[in-house]
Short mmCIF file of N, CA and C in Angstrom, two decimals:
data_model
loop_
_atom_site.label_atom_id
_atom_site.label_comp_id
_atom_site.label_asym_id
_atom_site.label_seq_id
_atom_site.Cartn_x
_atom_site.Cartn_y
_atom_site.Cartn_z
N LYS A 1 0.84 -1.18 0.00
CA LYS A 1 0.00 0.00 0.01
C LYS A 1 0.87 1.25 0.00
N THR A 2 1.91 1.25 0.80
CA THR A 2 2.79 2.40 0.89
C THR A 2 3.51 2.64 -0.44
N ASP A 3 3.95 1.54 -1.06
CA ASP A 3 4.63 1.68 -2.36
C ASP A 3 3.71 2.29 -3.40
N PHE A 4 2.44 1.91 -3.38
CA PHE A 4 1.50 2.47 -4.35
C PHE A 4 1.27 3.96 -4.09
N ILE A 5 1.13 4.33 -2.85
CA ILE A 5 0.95 5.75 -2.51
C ILE A 5 2.18 6.55 -2.92
N ASN A 6 3.38 6.02 -2.67
CA ASN A 6 4.62 6.69 -3.09
C ASN A 6 4.70 6.79 -4.61
N PHE A 7 4.26 5.75 -5.29
CA PHE A 7 4.27 5.73 -6.75
C PHE A 7 3.43 6.89 -7.30
N ILE A 8 2.28 7.15 -6.67
CA ILE A 8 1.40 8.23 -7.10
C ILE A 8 1.92 9.59 -6.65
N SER A 9 2.26 9.70 -5.39
CA SER A 9 2.68 11.01 -4.86
C SER A 9 4.00 11.49 -5.44
N ASP A 10 4.92 10.57 -5.71
CA ASP A 10 6.21 10.96 -6.30
C ASP A 10 6.13 11.07 -7.81
N GLN A 11 4.99 10.85 -8.37
CA GLN A 11 4.73 10.91 -9.80
C GLN A 11 5.66 10.02 -10.63
N GLU A 12 5.92 8.84 -10.09
CA GLU A 12 6.74 7.85 -10.80
C GLU A 12 6.00 7.32 -12.03
N TRP A 13 4.70 7.43 -12.04
CA TRP A 13 3.90 6.93 -13.17
C TRP A 13 4.21 7.67 -14.46
N LYS A 14 4.78 8.86 -14.36
CA LYS A 14 5.11 9.62 -15.57
C LYS A 14 6.26 9.00 -16.36
N SER A 15 7.09 8.22 -15.67
CA SER A 15 8.25 7.63 -16.34
C SER A 15 7.92 6.30 -17.05
N ILE A 16 6.70 5.83 -16.90
CA ILE A 16 6.31 4.55 -17.52
C ILE A 16 5.72 4.83 -18.90
N GLU A 17 6.19 4.08 -19.88
CA GLU A 17 5.69 4.23 -21.25
C GLU A 17 4.32 3.58 -21.35
N PRO A 18 3.39 4.20 -22.08
CA PRO A 18 2.06 3.59 -22.26
C PRO A 18 2.15 2.33 -23.13
N VAL A 19 1.18 1.47 -22.97
CA VAL A 19 1.10 0.25 -23.75
C VAL A 19 0.80 0.63 -25.21
N SER A 20 1.52 0.03 -26.15
CA SER A 20 1.28 0.34 -27.55
C SER A 20 -0.10 -0.17 -27.96
N SER A 21 -0.62 0.39 -29.02
CA SER A 21 -1.95 -0.02 -29.47
C SER A 21 -1.98 -1.47 -29.92
N TRP A 22 -0.82 -2.01 -30.33
CA TRP A 22 -0.74 -3.38 -30.78
C TRP A 22 -1.04 -4.35 -29.64
N PHE A 23 -0.63 -3.99 -28.40
CA PHE A 23 -0.84 -4.84 -27.24
C PHE A 23 -1.95 -4.35 -26.34
N GLY A 24 -2.72 -3.38 -26.79
CA GLY A 24 -3.83 -2.86 -26.00
C GLY A 24 -4.95 -3.90 -25.86
N PRO A 25 -5.79 -3.76 -24.86
CA PRO A 25 -6.84 -4.75 -24.63
C PRO A 25 -7.83 -4.89 -25.79
N SER A 26 -8.03 -3.85 -26.57
CA SER A 26 -9.01 -3.94 -27.66
C SER A 26 -8.35 -4.20 -29.02
N SER A 27 -7.06 -4.50 -29.03
CA SER A 27 -6.37 -4.74 -30.29
C SER A 27 -6.77 -6.10 -30.88
N PHE A 28 -6.49 -6.29 -32.16
CA PHE A 28 -6.81 -7.55 -32.84
C PHE A 28 -6.04 -8.70 -32.20
N LEU A 29 -4.78 -8.47 -31.83
CA LEU A 29 -3.95 -9.50 -31.23
C LEU A 29 -4.54 -9.99 -29.92
N MET A 30 -4.93 -9.08 -29.05
CA MET A 30 -5.46 -9.46 -27.75
C MET A 30 -6.88 -10.04 -27.87
N SER A 31 -7.66 -9.56 -28.83
CA SER A 31 -8.98 -10.14 -29.06
C SER A 31 -8.85 -11.58 -29.57
N SER A 32 -7.88 -11.83 -30.42
CA SER A 32 -7.64 -13.17 -30.92
C SER A 32 -7.18 -14.09 -29.80
N MET A 33 -6.31 -13.57 -28.92
CA MET A 33 -5.84 -14.36 -27.79
C MET A 33 -6.98 -14.70 -26.86
N SER A 34 -7.88 -13.77 -26.64
CA SER A 34 -9.06 -14.00 -25.80
C SER A 34 -9.95 -15.06 -26.42
N ALA A 35 -10.12 -15.01 -27.73
CA ALA A 35 -10.95 -16.01 -28.42
C ALA A 35 -10.35 -17.41 -28.28
N LEU A 36 -9.03 -17.53 -28.34
CA LEU A 36 -8.38 -18.83 -28.15
C LEU A 36 -8.59 -19.37 -26.75
N PHE A 37 -8.52 -18.49 -25.75
CA PHE A 37 -8.77 -18.93 -24.38
C PHE A 37 -10.22 -19.35 -24.21
N GLN A 38 -11.15 -18.63 -24.82
CA GLN A 38 -12.56 -19.02 -24.73
C GLN A 38 -12.80 -20.36 -25.43
N LEU A 39 -12.12 -20.57 -26.57
CA LEU A 39 -12.24 -21.85 -27.27
C LEU A 39 -11.71 -22.99 -26.41
N SER A 40 -10.60 -22.79 -25.74
CA SER A 40 -10.05 -23.84 -24.89
C SER A 40 -10.98 -24.15 -23.73
N MET A 41 -11.63 -23.13 -23.17
CA MET A 41 -12.60 -23.38 -22.08
C MET A 41 -13.82 -24.14 -22.61
N TRP A 42 -14.26 -23.82 -23.83
CA TRP A 42 -15.38 -24.53 -24.44
C TRP A 42 -15.04 -26.00 -24.67
N ILE A 43 -13.83 -26.25 -25.17
CA ILE A 43 -13.39 -27.63 -25.42
C ILE A 43 -13.31 -28.39 -24.09
N ARG A 44 -12.81 -27.74 -23.06
CA ARG A 44 -12.75 -28.37 -21.73
C ARG A 44 -14.16 -28.70 -21.22
N HIS A 45 -15.10 -27.78 -21.43
CA HIS A 45 -16.47 -28.01 -21.02
C HIS A 45 -17.07 -29.20 -21.79
N CYS A 46 -16.84 -29.24 -23.09
CA CYS A 46 -17.35 -30.34 -23.91
C CYS A 46 -16.74 -31.68 -23.47
N HIS A 47 -15.45 -31.68 -23.17
CA HIS A 47 -14.78 -32.90 -22.71
C HIS A 47 -15.41 -33.38 -21.40
N GLY A 48 -15.64 -32.44 -20.49
CA GLY A 48 -16.28 -32.81 -19.22
C GLY A 48 -17.68 -33.34 -19.43
N TYR A 49 -18.44 -32.73 -20.33
CA TYR A 49 -19.79 -33.20 -20.62
C TYR A 49 -19.77 -34.62 -21.21
N LEU A 50 -18.87 -34.85 -22.16
CA LEU A 50 -18.80 -36.17 -22.80
C LEU A 50 -18.39 -37.25 -21.82
N THR A 51 -17.45 -36.93 -20.93
CA THR A 51 -16.95 -37.98 -20.01
C THR A 51 -17.86 -38.16 -18.81
N GLU A 52 -18.44 -37.07 -18.28
CA GLU A 52 -19.22 -37.17 -17.06
C GLU A 52 -20.70 -37.44 -17.32
N ASN A 53 -21.30 -36.75 -18.24
CA ASN A 53 -22.75 -36.88 -18.47
C ASN A 53 -23.09 -37.97 -19.47
N VAL A 54 -22.35 -38.06 -20.55
CA VAL A 54 -22.66 -39.05 -21.58
C VAL A 54 -22.05 -40.41 -21.23
N GLY A 55 -20.93 -40.40 -20.50
CA GLY A 55 -20.30 -41.64 -20.09
C GLY A 55 -19.26 -42.18 -21.05
N ILE A 56 -18.82 -41.34 -21.96
CA ILE A 56 -17.76 -41.75 -22.90
C ILE A 56 -16.43 -41.78 -22.14
N PRO A 57 -15.61 -42.81 -22.35
CA PRO A 57 -14.30 -42.82 -21.68
C PRO A 57 -13.42 -41.66 -22.17
N VAL A 58 -12.44 -41.33 -21.37
CA VAL A 58 -11.56 -40.20 -21.69
C VAL A 58 -10.93 -40.40 -23.06
N TRP A 59 -10.43 -41.60 -23.35
CA TRP A 59 -9.78 -41.82 -24.64
C TRP A 59 -10.78 -41.65 -25.78
N GLY A 60 -12.05 -41.98 -25.53
CA GLY A 60 -13.07 -41.79 -26.56
C GLY A 60 -13.31 -40.32 -26.87
N SER A 61 -13.27 -39.51 -25.81
CA SER A 61 -13.42 -38.06 -25.99
C SER A 61 -12.24 -37.52 -26.80
N TYR A 62 -11.05 -38.00 -26.52
CA TYR A 62 -9.87 -37.57 -27.27
C TYR A 62 -9.99 -37.95 -28.75
N VAL A 63 -10.51 -39.15 -29.00
CA VAL A 63 -10.68 -39.61 -30.39
C VAL A 63 -11.69 -38.70 -31.10
N ILE A 64 -12.77 -38.35 -30.41
CA ILE A 64 -13.77 -37.46 -31.02
C ILE A 64 -13.15 -36.13 -31.39
N PHE A 65 -12.38 -35.55 -30.46
CA PHE A 65 -11.75 -34.25 -30.75
C PHE A 65 -10.70 -34.37 -31.85
N ALA A 66 -9.98 -35.48 -31.91
CA ALA A 66 -8.99 -35.66 -32.97
C ALA A 66 -9.67 -35.75 -34.34
N LEU A 67 -10.76 -36.51 -34.40
CA LEU A 67 -11.49 -36.63 -35.65
C LEU A 67 -12.13 -35.30 -36.07
N ALA A 68 -12.64 -34.56 -35.09
CA ALA A 68 -13.22 -33.24 -35.38
C ALA A 68 -12.13 -32.30 -35.92
N THR A 69 -10.94 -32.38 -35.35
CA THR A 69 -9.83 -31.53 -35.81
C THR A 69 -9.44 -31.89 -37.25
N LEU A 70 -9.33 -33.19 -37.53
CA LEU A 70 -9.01 -33.61 -38.90
C LEU A 70 -10.08 -33.20 -39.89
N PHE A 71 -11.35 -33.37 -39.52
CA PHE A 71 -12.45 -33.00 -40.40
C PHE A 71 -12.47 -31.49 -40.66
N LEU A 72 -12.25 -30.70 -39.60
CA LEU A 72 -12.21 -29.25 -39.76
C LEU A 72 -11.05 -28.83 -40.66
N GLY A 73 -9.89 -29.47 -40.49
CA GLY A 73 -8.75 -29.18 -41.37
C GLY A 73 -9.05 -29.51 -42.81
N LEU A 74 -9.74 -30.63 -43.04
CA LEU A 74 -10.11 -31.01 -44.39
C LEU A 74 -11.06 -29.98 -45.00
N ILE A 75 -12.05 -29.57 -44.27
CA ILE A 75 -13.02 -28.58 -44.77
C ILE A 75 -12.32 -27.26 -45.06
N LEU A 76 -11.49 -26.80 -44.12
CA LEU A 76 -10.79 -25.52 -44.34
C LEU A 76 -9.83 -25.59 -45.52
N GLY A 77 -9.18 -26.74 -45.72
CA GLY A 77 -8.30 -26.93 -46.86
C GLY A 77 -9.07 -26.88 -48.17
N LEU A 78 -10.22 -27.53 -48.20
CA LEU A 78 -11.04 -27.53 -49.42
C LEU A 78 -11.56 -26.13 -49.73
N VAL A 79 -12.00 -25.41 -48.70
CA VAL A 79 -12.48 -24.04 -48.89
C VAL A 79 -11.34 -23.16 -49.38
N SER A 80 -10.17 -23.32 -48.79
CA SER A 80 -9.01 -22.52 -49.20
C SER A 80 -8.66 -22.78 -50.66
N GLU A 81 -8.65 -24.05 -51.04
CA GLU A 81 -8.32 -24.41 -52.43
C GLU A 81 -9.39 -23.89 -53.39
N ALA A 82 -10.66 -23.98 -52.99
CA ALA A 82 -11.73 -23.47 -53.85
C ALA A 82 -11.61 -21.97 -54.04
N LEU A 83 -11.30 -21.24 -52.96
CA LEU A 83 -11.13 -19.79 -53.09
C LEU A 83 -9.94 -19.43 -53.98
N GLU A 84 -8.88 -20.24 -53.89
CA GLU A 84 -7.71 -20.01 -54.74
C GLU A 84 -8.07 -20.24 -56.20
N GLN A 85 -8.81 -21.31 -56.48
CA GLN A 85 -9.20 -21.59 -57.85
C GLN A 85 -10.14 -20.51 -58.41
N ILE A 86 -11.04 -20.01 -57.57
CA ILE A 86 -11.93 -18.94 -58.00
C ILE A 86 -11.12 -17.67 -58.29
N GLY A 87 -10.11 -17.41 -57.45
CA GLY A 87 -9.25 -16.24 -57.67
C GLY A 87 -8.48 -16.36 -58.96
N LEU A 88 -7.98 -17.56 -59.27
CA LEU A 88 -7.25 -17.76 -60.52
C LEU A 88 -8.19 -17.68 -61.71
N TRP A 89 -9.41 -18.14 -61.55
CA TRP A 89 -10.38 -18.08 -62.64
C TRP A 89 -10.77 -16.65 -62.93
N LEU A 90 -10.86 -15.81 -61.90
CA LEU A 90 -11.24 -14.41 -62.11
C LEU A 90 -10.15 -13.59 -62.78
N LEU A 91 -8.89 -14.04 -62.63
CA LEU A 91 -7.80 -13.31 -63.28
C LEU A 91 -7.84 -13.60 -64.74
#
């Protein structure tokens, strides 16, 4: 508490550089990082639901997530390739 009061009264806060806009709370980088943390919490919630409520063994939940990851990669790859082909066709 004393250090904080001294920090304010001695105006030490003036010597600290402000956070750049790139690392600010509302920047794209920090919003993306927040979305990744929210995704990980959602995956954890789904894993808990599958193992506790549905009764799937832990390894079964891991298999489901692995297959979902592979399927999502396949879909994103196909969409990416289709967009590339459309871009080449438009040129």
